[in-house]
Amino acid sequence: VEYKKGQHIVWKKDKSEWVFFLQEGLARVSFTLPDTSSRIIGYFPPGIVFAQSGSFWGNHDGTLSYIAEIPTKTYRMKRQDFLKCLKDNPETMQEYLNMTLRNQIFLIDRVVYQGEKGLYAKCVRWLLFMAKYYGNPKGTGCEITVPLTQDTAANFLHATRESVNVVLKQLEWEKHIKLSTKRIGITNMKKLEKLLGQ
């Protein structure tokens, strides 16, 4: 199945019975808060398997949505067929469990950057998080490959656009990062890590 940029792969209230394998593109994963605003959890790169929240247990909580960030292609199969594949093929089961473990580590890393005290430290930890999961190493630095607007960064950090912009500009003035249209480059990973005492 092919999706255009901005098209929902799975809508938050969709009672989807499909399990998706992301072949090409990028899927933005968000959850919805009680006030109906949404927060970005992260992005799924190619190779990830995903399904609607609760779809394996028949209890759809209607909080997660998956949107094509860029033109995206997926394979999909019915949930029961996917479960049968896991049961019949130990290698597929092992690969799926490994991917699930990586996703859990991702969520733990997300909690860590959210838990930093002060927006400056949170922003630095977030940049390291983005480099770890979406970075393309370049010499001593790294380029974050997913498109990042000020609004996107603010959404990730649960802060205002204005306050995040101030911190990013400070980090750029300190020569830790380079900002360009929808892109952030980290000039030196080790120097950025040292800001957190790592």
JSON list of C-alpha atoms in Angstrom, two decimals:
[
{"chain": "A", "resi": 1, "resn": "VAL", "atom": "CA", "xyz": [0.00, 0.00, 0.00]},
{"chain": "A", "resi": 2, "resn": "GLU", "atom": "CA", "xyz": [1.35, 3.46, -0.89]},
{"chain": "A", "resi": 3, "resn": "TYR", "atom": "CA", "xyz": [0.71, 6.60, 1.15]},
{"chain": "A", "resi": 4, "resn": "LYS", "atom": "CA", "xyz": [1.24, 10.23, 0.23]},
{"chain": "A", "resi": 5, "resn": "LYS", "atom": "CA", "xyz": [3.00, 12.67, 2.57]},
{"chain": "A", "resi": 6, "resn": "GLY", "atom": "CA", "xyz": [0.65, 13.56, 5.44]},
{"chain": "A", "resi": 7, "resn": "GLN", "atom": "CA", "xyz": [-1.73, 10.64, 4.80]},
{"chain": "A", "resi": 8, "resn": "HIS", "atom": "CA", "xyz": [-2.80, 8.51, 7.76]},
{"chain": "A", "resi": 9, "resn": "ILE", "atom": "CA", "xyz": [-1.59, 4.92, 7.66]},
{"chain": "A", "resi": 10, "resn": "VAL", "atom": "CA", "xyz": [-3.54, 4.17, 10.82]},
{"chain": "A", "resi": 11, "resn": "TRP", "atom": "CA", "xyz": [-5.86, 6.80, 12.30]},
{"chain": "A", "resi": 12, "resn": "LYS", "atom": "CA", "xyz": [-6.06, 7.05, 16.09]},
{"chain": "A", "resi": 13, "resn": "LYS", "atom": "CA", "xyz": [-9.64, 5.67, 16.19]},
{"chain": "A", "resi": 14, "resn": "ASP", "atom": "CA", "xyz": [-9.22, 3.19, 13.37]},
{"chain": "A", "resi": 15, "resn": "LYS", "atom": "CA", "xyz": [-10.18, -0.37, 14.35]},
{"chain": "A", "resi": 16, "resn": "SER", "atom": "CA", "xyz": [-7.46, -1.65, 12.07]},
{"chain": "A", "resi": 17, "resn": "GLU", "atom": "CA", "xyz": [-6.92, -5.39, 11.82]},
{"chain": "A", "resi": 18, "resn": "TRP", "atom": "CA", "xyz": [-3.81, -4.92, 9.72]},
{"chain": "A", "resi": 19, "resn": "VAL", "atom": "CA", "xyz": [-0.19, -5.42, 10.71]},
{"chain": "A", "resi": 20, "resn": "PHE", "atom": "CA", "xyz": [2.12, -3.21, 8.65]},
{"chain": "A", "resi": 21, "resn": "PHE", "atom": "CA", "xyz": [5.69, -3.69, 7.48]},
{"chain": "A", "resi": 22, "resn": "LEU", "atom": "CA", "xyz": [7.27, -0.38, 6.49]},
{"chain": "A", "resi": 23, "resn": "GLN", "atom": "CA", "xyz": [9.13, -1.01, 3.26]},
{"chain": "A", "resi": 24, "resn": "GLU", "atom": "CA", "xyz": [10.02, 2.54, 2.24]},
{"chain": "A", "resi": 25, "resn": "GLY", "atom": "CA", "xyz": [9.55, 6.05, 3.63]},
{"chain": "A", "resi": 26, "resn": "LEU", "atom": "CA", "xyz": [8.99, 7.30, 7.16]},
{"chain": "A", "resi": 27, "resn": "ALA", "atom": "CA", "xyz": [6.00, 7.04, 9.51]},
{"chain": "A", "resi": 28, "resn": "ARG", "atom": "CA", "xyz": [5.39, 9.60, 12.27]},
{"chain": "A", "resi": 29, "resn": "VAL", "atom": "CA", "xyz": [3.99, 8.05, 15.45]},
{"chain": "A", "resi": 30, "resn": "SER", "atom": "CA", "xyz": [1.90, 10.26, 17.75]},
{"chain": "A", "resi": 31, "resn": "PHE", "atom": "CA", "xyz": [-0.38, 9.82, 20.73]},
{"chain": "A", "resi": 32, "resn": "THR", "atom": "CA", "xyz": [-3.44, 11.88, 21.58]},
{"chain": "A", "resi": 33, "resn": "LEU", "atom": "CA", "xyz": [-3.90, 13.58, 24.94]},
{"chain": "A", "resi": 34, "resn": "PRO", "atom": "CA", "xyz": [-7.29, 13.97, 26.68]},
{"chain": "A", "resi": 35, "resn": "ASP", "atom": "CA", "xyz": [-7.50, 17.58, 25.43]},
{"chain": "A", "resi": 36, "resn": "THR", "atom": "CA", "xyz": [-7.21, 16.15, 21.84]},
{"chain": "A", "resi": 37, "resn": "SER", "atom": "CA", "xyz": [-3.75, 17.66, 21.26]},
{"chain": "A", "resi": 38, "resn": "SER", "atom": "CA", "xyz": [-1.10, 15.23, 20.03]},
{"chain": "A", "resi": 39, "resn": "ARG", "atom": "CA", "xyz": [2.51, 14.52, 20.93]},
{"chain": "A", "resi": 40, "resn": "ILE", "atom": "CA", "xyz": [5.11, 12.97, 18.67]},
{"chain": "A", "resi": 41, "resn": "ILE", "atom": "CA", "xyz": [6.63, 9.75, 20.02]},
{"chain": "A", "resi": 42, "resn": "GLY", "atom": "CA", "xyz": [9.04, 9.29, 17.15]},
{"chain": "A", "resi": 43, "resn": "TYR", "atom": "CA", "xyz": [9.42, 8.05, 13.60]},
{"chain": "A", "resi": 44, "resn": "PHE", "atom": "CA", "xyz": [9.39, 4.54, 12.21]},
{"chain": "A", "resi": 45, "resn": "PRO", "atom": "CA", "xyz": [12.09, 3.95, 9.59]},
{"chain": "A", "resi": 46, "resn": "PRO", "atom": "CA", "xyz": [11.91, 1.19, 6.94]},
{"chain": "A", "resi": 47, "resn": "GLY", "atom": "CA", "xyz": [12.01, -2.33, 8.36]},
{"chain": "A", "resi": 48, "resn": "ILE", "atom": "CA", "xyz": [9.66, -1.70, 11.29]},
{"chain": "A", "resi": 49, "resn": "VAL", "atom": "CA", "xyz": [6.53, -3.77, 11.90]},
{"chain": "A", "resi": 50, "resn": "PHE", "atom": "CA", "xyz": [3.63, -1.99, 13.58]},
{"chain": "A", "resi": 51, "resn": "ALA", "atom": "CA", "xyz": [-0.11, -2.21, 14.22]},
{"chain": "A", "resi": 52, "resn": "GLN", "atom": "CA", "xyz": [-2.80, -0.09, 15.82]},
{"chain": "A", "resi": 53, "resn": "SER", "atom": "CA", "xyz": [-2.47, 0.18, 19.59]},
{"chain": "A", "resi": 54, "resn": "GLY", "atom": "CA", "xyz": [-4.29, -2.72, 21.23]},
{"chain": "A", "resi": 55, "resn": "SER", "atom": "CA", "xyz": [-5.01, -4.51, 17.95]},
{"chain": "A", "resi": 56, "resn": "PHE", "atom": "CA", "xyz": [-3.41, -7.75, 19.17]},
{"chain": "A", "resi": 57, "resn": "TRP", "atom": "CA", "xyz": [-5.74, -7.93, 22.15]},
{"chain": "A", "resi": 58, "resn": "GLY", "atom": "CA", "xyz": [-8.93, -6.49, 20.67]},
{"chain": "A", "resi": 59, "resn": "ASN", "atom": "CA", "xyz": [-8.81, -3.46, 23.00]},
{"chain": "A", "resi": 60, "resn": "HIS", "atom": "CA", "xyz": [-8.28, -0.42, 20.81]},
{"chain": "A", "resi": 61, "resn": "ASP", "atom": "CA", "xyz": [-7.47, 2.51, 23.05]},
{"chain": "A", "resi": 62, "resn": "GLY", "atom": "CA", "xyz": [-7.64, 4.97, 20.15]},
{"chain": "A", "resi": 63, "resn": "THR", "atom": "CA", "xyz": [-4.61, 6.98, 21.22]},
{"chain": "A", "resi": 64, "resn": "LEU", "atom": "CA", "xyz": [-1.94, 6.21, 18.60]},
{"chain": "A", "resi": 65, "resn": "SER", "atom": "CA", "xyz": [-1.82, 7.35, 15.01]},
{"chain": "A", "resi": 66, "resn": "TYR", "atom": "CA", "xyz": [0.69, 6.67, 12.24]},
{"chain": "A", "resi": 67, "resn": "ILE", "atom": "CA", "xyz": [1.15, 9.23, 9.46]},
{"chain": "A", "resi": 68, "resn": "ALA", "atom": "CA", "xyz": [3.35, 9.13, 6.37]},
{"chain": "A", "resi": 69, "resn": "GLU", "atom": "CA", "xyz": [5.98, 11.84, 6.95]},
{"chain": "A", "resi": 70, "resn": "ILE", "atom": "CA", "xyz": [7.17, 11.45, 3.35]},
{"chain": "A", "resi": 71, "resn": "PRO", "atom": "CA", "xyz": [5.81, 9.24, 0.53]},
{"chain": "A", "resi": 72, "resn": "THR", "atom": "CA", "xyz": [5.70, 5.81, 2.14]},
{"chain": "A", "resi": 73, "resn": "LYS", "atom": "CA", "xyz": [5.16, 2.20, 1.07]},
{"chain": "A", "resi": 74, "resn": "THR", "atom": "CA", "xyz": [4.06, -0.64, 3.34]},
{"chain": "A", "resi": 75, "resn": "TYR", "atom": "CA", "xyz": [3.17, -4.28, 3.12]},
{"chain": "A", "resi": 76, "resn": "ARG", "atom": "CA", "xyz": [0.26, -5.32, 5.28]},
{"chain": "A", "resi": 77, "resn": "MET", "atom": "CA", "xyz": [-1.42, -8.52, 6.37]},
{"chain": "A", "resi": 78, "resn": "LYS", "atom": "CA", "xyz": [-4.31, -9.43, 8.60]},
{"chain": "A", "resi": 79, "resn": "ARG", "atom": "CA", "xyz": [-3.46, -9.73, 12.28]},
{"chain": "A", "resi": 80, "resn": "GLN", "atom": "CA", "xyz": [-4.34, -13.44, 12.45]},
{"chain": "A", "resi": 81, "resn": "ASP", "atom": "CA", "xyz": [-2.15, -14.21, 9.43]},
{"chain": "A", "resi": 82, "resn": "PHE", "atom": "CA", "xyz": [0.74, -12.33, 11.03]},
{"chain": "A", "resi": 83, "resn": "LEU", "atom": "CA", "xyz": [0.35, -14.24, 14.31]},
{"chain": "A", "resi": 84, "resn": "LYS", "atom": "CA", "xyz": [0.32, -17.51, 12.37]},
{"chain": "A", "resi": 85, "resn": "CYS", "atom": "CA", "xyz": [3.57, -16.48, 10.63]},
{"chain": "A", "resi": 86, "resn": "LEU", "atom": "CA", "xyz": [5.18, -15.86, 14.02]},
{"chain": "A", "resi": 87, "resn": "LYS", "atom": "CA", "xyz": [3.98, -19.21, 15.31]},
{"chain": "A", "resi": 88, "resn": "ASP", "atom": "CA", "xyz": [5.10, -21.16, 12.23]},
{"chain": "A", "resi": 89, "resn": "ASN", "atom": "CA", "xyz": [8.48, -19.48, 11.73]},
{"chain": "A", "resi": 90, "resn": "PRO", "atom": "CA", "xyz": [10.87, -19.24, 14.73]},
{"chain": "A", "resi": 91, "resn": "GLU", "atom": "CA", "xyz": [13.26, -16.96, 12.82]},
{"chain": "A", "resi": 92, "resn": "THR", "atom": "CA", "xyz": [10.47, -14.47, 12.13]},
{"chain": "A", "resi": 93, "resn": "MET", "atom": "CA", "xyz": [9.42, -14.66, 15.77]},
{"chain": "A", "resi": 94, "resn": "GLN", "atom": "CA", "xyz": [12.99, -13.98, 16.94]},
{"chain": "A", "resi": 95, "resn": "GLU", "atom": "CA", "xyz": [13.36, -11.01, 14.59]},
{"chain": "A", "resi": 96, "resn": "TYR", "atom": "CA", "xyz": [10.03, -9.59, 15.76]},
{"chain": "A", "resi": 97, "resn": "LEU", "atom": "CA", "xyz": [11.00, -9.99, 19.44]},
{"chain": "A", "resi": 98, "resn": "ASN", "atom": "CA", "xyz": [14.34, -8.27, 18.79]},
{"chain": "A", "resi": 99, "resn": "MET", "atom": "CA", "xyz": [12.54, -5.38, 17.11]},
{"chain": "A", "resi": 100, "resn": "THR", "atom": "CA", "xyz": [10.08, -5.16, 20.00]},
{"chain": "A", "resi": 101, "resn": "LEU", "atom": "CA", "xyz": [13.00, -4.98, 22.44]},
{"chain": "A", "resi": 102, "resn": "ARG", "atom": "CA", "xyz": [14.60, -2.17, 20.42]},
{"chain": "A", "resi": 103, "resn": "ASN", "atom": "CA", "xyz": [11.28, -0.30, 20.52]},
{"chain": "A", "resi": 104, "resn": "GLN", "atom": "CA", "xyz": [11.15, -0.65, 24.31]},
{"chain": "A", "resi": 105, "resn": "ILE", "atom": "CA", "xyz": [14.70, 0.74, 24.60]},
{"chain": "A", "resi": 106, "resn": "PHE", "atom": "CA", "xyz": [13.61, 3.63, 22.37]},
{"chain": "A", "resi": 107, "resn": "LEU", "atom": "CA", "xyz": [10.70, 4.40, 24.73]},
{"chain": "A", "resi": 108, "resn": "ILE", "atom": "CA", "xyz": [13.00, 4.27, 27.76]},
{"chain": "A", "resi": 109, "resn": "ASP", "atom": "CA", "xyz": [15.41, 6.70, 26.05]},
{"chain": "A", "resi": 110, "resn": "ARG", "atom": "CA", "xyz": [12.43, 8.97, 25.37]},
{"chain": "A", "resi": 111, "resn": "VAL", "atom": "CA", "xyz": [11.50, 8.98, 29.06]},
{"chain": "A", "resi": 112, "resn": "VAL", "atom": "CA", "xyz": [15.12, 9.84, 29.93]},
{"chain": "A", "resi": 113, "resn": "TYR", "atom": "CA", "xyz": [15.24, 12.99, 27.79]},
{"chain": "A", "resi": 114, "resn": "GLN", "atom": "CA", "xyz": [11.78, 14.03, 28.97]},
{"chain": "A", "resi": 115, "resn": "GLY", "atom": "CA", "xyz": [12.98, 13.68, 32.57]},
{"chain": "A", "resi": 116, "resn": "GLU", "atom": "CA", "xyz": [15.88, 16.13, 32.28]},
{"chain": "A", "resi": 117, "resn": "LYS", "atom": "CA", "xyz": [15.61, 19.22, 34.48]},
{"chain": "A", "resi": 118, "resn": "GLY", "atom": "CA", "xyz": [15.60, 22.47, 32.56]},
{"chain": "A", "resi": 119, "resn": "LEU", "atom": "CA", "xyz": [14.91, 22.96, 28.87]},
{"chain": "A", "resi": 120, "resn": "TYR", "atom": "CA", "xyz": [18.57, 23.36, 27.93]},
{"chain": "A", "resi": 121, "resn": "ALA", "atom": "CA", "xyz": [19.53, 19.93, 29.34]},
{"chain": "A", "resi": 122, "resn": "LYS", "atom": "CA", "xyz": [16.36, 18.37, 27.93]},
{"chain": "A", "resi": 123, "resn": "CYS", "atom": "CA", "xyz": [17.13, 19.78, 24.49]},
{"chain": "A", "resi": 124, "resn": "VAL", "atom": "CA", "xyz": [20.71, 18.49, 24.59]},
{"chain": "A", "resi": 125, "resn": "ARG", "atom": "CA", "xyz": [19.52, 15.02, 25.67]},
{"chain": "A", "resi": 126, "resn": "TRP", "atom": "CA", "xyz": [16.87, 15.10, 22.94]},
{"chain": "A", "resi": 127, "resn": "LEU", "atom": "CA", "xyz": [19.47, 15.95, 20.29]},
{"chain": "A", "resi": 128, "resn": "LEU", "atom": "CA", "xyz": [21.54, 12.94, 21.43]},
{"chain": "A", "resi": 129, "resn": "PHE", "atom": "CA", "xyz": [18.38, 10.82, 21.30]},
{"chain": "A", "resi": 130, "resn": "MET", "atom": "CA", "xyz": [17.62, 11.99, 17.75]},
{"chain": "A", "resi": 131, "resn": "ALA", "atom": "CA", "xyz": [21.22, 11.34, 16.70]},
{"chain": "A", "resi": 132, "resn": "LYS", "atom": "CA", "xyz": [21.09, 7.82, 18.14]},
{"chain": "A", "resi": 133, "resn": "TYR", "atom": "CA", "xyz": [17.90, 6.82, 16.31]},
{"chain": "A", "resi": 134, "resn": "TYR", "atom": "CA", "xyz": [17.85, 9.09, 13.26]},
{"chain": "A", "resi": 135, "resn": "GLY", "atom": "CA", "xyz": [21.45, 10.23, 12.85]},
{"chain": "A", "resi": 136, "resn": "ASN", "atom": "CA", "xyz": [23.84, 9.95, 9.96]},
{"chain": "A", "resi": 137, "resn": "PRO", "atom": "CA", "xyz": [27.44, 10.18, 11.30]},
{"chain": "A", "resi": 138, "resn": "LYS", "atom": "CA", "xyz": [29.61, 12.83, 9.65]},
{"chain": "A", "resi": 139, "resn": "GLY", "atom": "CA", "xyz": [33.17, 13.00, 10.97]},
{"chain": "A", "resi": 140, "resn": "THR", "atom": "CA", "xyz": [33.00, 13.91, 14.66]},
{"chain": "A", "resi": 141, "resn": "GLY", "atom": "CA", "xyz": [29.41, 15.08, 14.26]},
{"chain": "A", "resi": 142, "resn": "CYS", "atom": "CA", "xyz": [26.10, 13.82, 13.03]},
{"chain": "A", "resi": 143, "resn": "GLU", "atom": "CA", "xyz": [23.25, 14.96, 10.80]},
{"chain": "A", "resi": 144, "resn": "ILE", "atom": "CA", "xyz": [19.72, 14.20, 11.98]},
{"chain": "A", "resi": 145, "resn": "THR", "atom": "CA", "xyz": [18.01, 12.79, 8.92]},
{"chain": "A", "resi": 146, "resn": "VAL", "atom": "CA", "xyz": [14.34, 13.33, 9.72]},
{"chain": "A", "resi": 147, "resn": "PRO", "atom": "CA", "xyz": [12.83, 16.73, 8.83]},
{"chain": "A", "resi": 148, "resn": "LEU", "atom": "CA", "xyz": [12.59, 18.96, 11.92]},
{"chain": "A", "resi": 149, "resn": "THR", "atom": "CA", "xyz": [10.70, 22.23, 12.05]},
{"chain": "A", "resi": 150, "resn": "GLN", "atom": "CA", "xyz": [10.57, 24.40, 15.17]},
{"chain": "A", "resi": 151, "resn": "ASP", "atom": "CA", "xyz": [7.04, 23.12, 15.77]},
{"chain": "A", "resi": 152, "resn": "THR", "atom": "CA", "xyz": [8.20, 19.50, 15.52]},
{"chain": "A", "resi": 153, "resn": "ALA", "atom": "CA", "xyz": [11.06, 20.06, 17.97]},
{"chain": "A", "resi": 154, "resn": "ALA", "atom": "CA", "xyz": [8.69, 21.80, 20.39]},
{"chain": "A", "resi": 155, "resn": "ASN", "atom": "CA", "xyz": [6.24, 18.91, 20.11]},
{"chain": "A", "resi": 156, "resn": "PHE", "atom": "CA", "xyz": [8.96, 16.37, 20.90]},
{"chain": "A", "resi": 157, "resn": "LEU", "atom": "CA", "xyz": [10.08, 18.40, 23.91]},
{"chain": "A", "resi": 158, "resn": "HIS", "atom": "CA", "xyz": [6.58, 19.29, 25.20]},
{"chain": "A", "resi": 159, "resn": "ALA", "atom": "CA", "xyz": [7.59, 22.94, 25.27]},
{"chain": "A", "resi": 160, "resn": "THR", "atom": "CA", "xyz": [6.67, 26.12, 23.44]},
{"chain": "A", "resi": 161, "resn": "ARG", "atom": "CA", "xyz": [8.09, 26.80, 20.02]},
{"chain": "A", "resi": 162, "resn": "GLU", "atom": "CA", "xyz": [9.55, 30.09, 21.22]},
{"chain": "A", "resi": 163, "resn": "SER", "atom": "CA", "xyz": [11.39, 28.60, 24.20]},
{"chain": "A", "resi": 164, "resn": "VAL", "atom": "CA", "xyz": [12.80, 25.71, 22.14]},
{"chain": "A", "resi": 165, "resn": "ASN", "atom": "CA", "xyz": [13.93, 28.15, 19.46]},
{"chain": "A", "resi": 166, "resn": "VAL", "atom": "CA", "xyz": [15.85, 30.18, 22.08]},
{"chain": "A", "resi": 167, "resn": "VAL", "atom": "CA", "xyz": [17.70, 27.06, 23.29]},
{"chain": "A", "resi": 168, "resn": "LEU", "atom": "CA", "xyz": [18.48, 25.82, 19.77]},
{"chain": "A", "resi": 169, "resn": "LYS", "atom": "CA", "xyz": [19.82, 29.26, 18.82]},
{"chain": "A", "resi": 170, "resn": "GLN", "atom": "CA", "xyz": [21.97, 29.23, 21.96]},
{"chain": "A", "resi": 171, "resn": "LEU", "atom": "CA", "xyz": [23.35, 25.79, 21.08]},
{"chain": "A", "resi": 172, "resn": "GLU", "atom": "CA", "xyz": [24.06, 27.04, 17.56]},
{"chain": "A", "resi": 173, "resn": "TRP", "atom": "CA", "xyz": [25.81, 30.17, 18.94]},
{"chain": "A", "resi": 174, "resn": "GLU", "atom": "CA", "xyz": [27.90, 27.83, 21.16]},
{"chain": "A", "resi": 175, "resn": "LYS", "atom": "CA", "xyz": [28.76, 25.91, 17.95]},
{"chain": "A", "resi": 176, "resn": "HIS", "atom": "CA", "xyz": [27.31, 22.60, 19.14]},
{"chain": "A", "resi": 177, "resn": "ILE", "atom": "CA", "xyz": [24.76, 22.43, 16.31]},
{"chain": "A", "resi": 178, "resn": "LYS", "atom": "CA", "xyz": [24.09, 23.85, 12.85]},
{"chain": "A", "resi": 179, "resn": "LEU", "atom": "CA", "xyz": [20.53, 24.79, 11.93]},
{"chain": "A", "resi": 180, "resn": "SER", "atom": "CA", "xyz": [19.21, 24.82, 8.37]},
{"chain": "A", "resi": 181, "resn": "THR", "atom": "CA", "xyz": [15.79, 24.45, 6.78]},
{"chain": "A", "resi": 182, "resn": "LYS", "atom": "CA", "xyz": [14.15, 21.45, 8.49]},
{"chain": "A", "resi": 183, "resn": "ARG", "atom": "CA", "xyz": [17.56, 20.04, 9.40]},
{"chain": "A", "resi": 184, "resn": "ILE", "atom": "CA", "xyz": [19.77, 19.94, 12.48]},
{"chain": "A", "resi": 185, "resn": "GLY", "atom": "CA", "xyz": [23.41, 18.96, 12.37]},
{"chain": "A", "resi": 186, "resn": "ILE", "atom": "CA", "xyz": [25.47, 18.17, 15.47]},
{"chain": "A", "resi": 187, "resn": "THR", "atom": "CA", "xyz": [29.01, 19.45, 15.04]},
{"chain": "A", "resi": 188, "resn": "ASN", "atom": "CA", "xyz": [30.73, 17.24, 17.63]},
{"chain": "A", "resi": 189, "resn": "MET", "atom": "CA", "xyz": [28.96, 14.40, 19.43]},
{"chain": "A", "resi": 190, "resn": "LYS", "atom": "CA", "xyz": [31.48, 14.10, 22.27]},
{"chain": "A", "resi": 191, "resn": "LYS", "atom": "CA", "xyz": [31.35, 17.83, 23.05]},
{"chain": "A", "resi": 192, "resn": "LEU", "atom": "CA", "xyz": [27.56, 17.70, 23.11]},
{"chain": "A", "resi": 193, "resn": "GLU", "atom": "CA", "xyz": [27.64, 14.71, 25.47]},
{"chain": "A", "resi": 194, "resn": "LYS", "atom": "CA", "xyz": [30.00, 16.61, 27.79]},
{"chain": "A", "resi": 195, "resn": "LEU", "atom": "CA", "xyz": [27.32, 19.24, 28.32]},
{"chain": "A", "resi": 196, "resn": "LEU", "atom": "CA", "xyz": [25.47, 16.57, 30.31]},
{"chain": "A", "resi": 197, "resn": "GLY", "atom": "CA", "xyz": [28.58, 15.36, 32.12]},
{"chain": "A", "resi": 198, "resn": "GLN", "atom": "CA", "xyz": [28.74, 12.13, 30.10]}
]
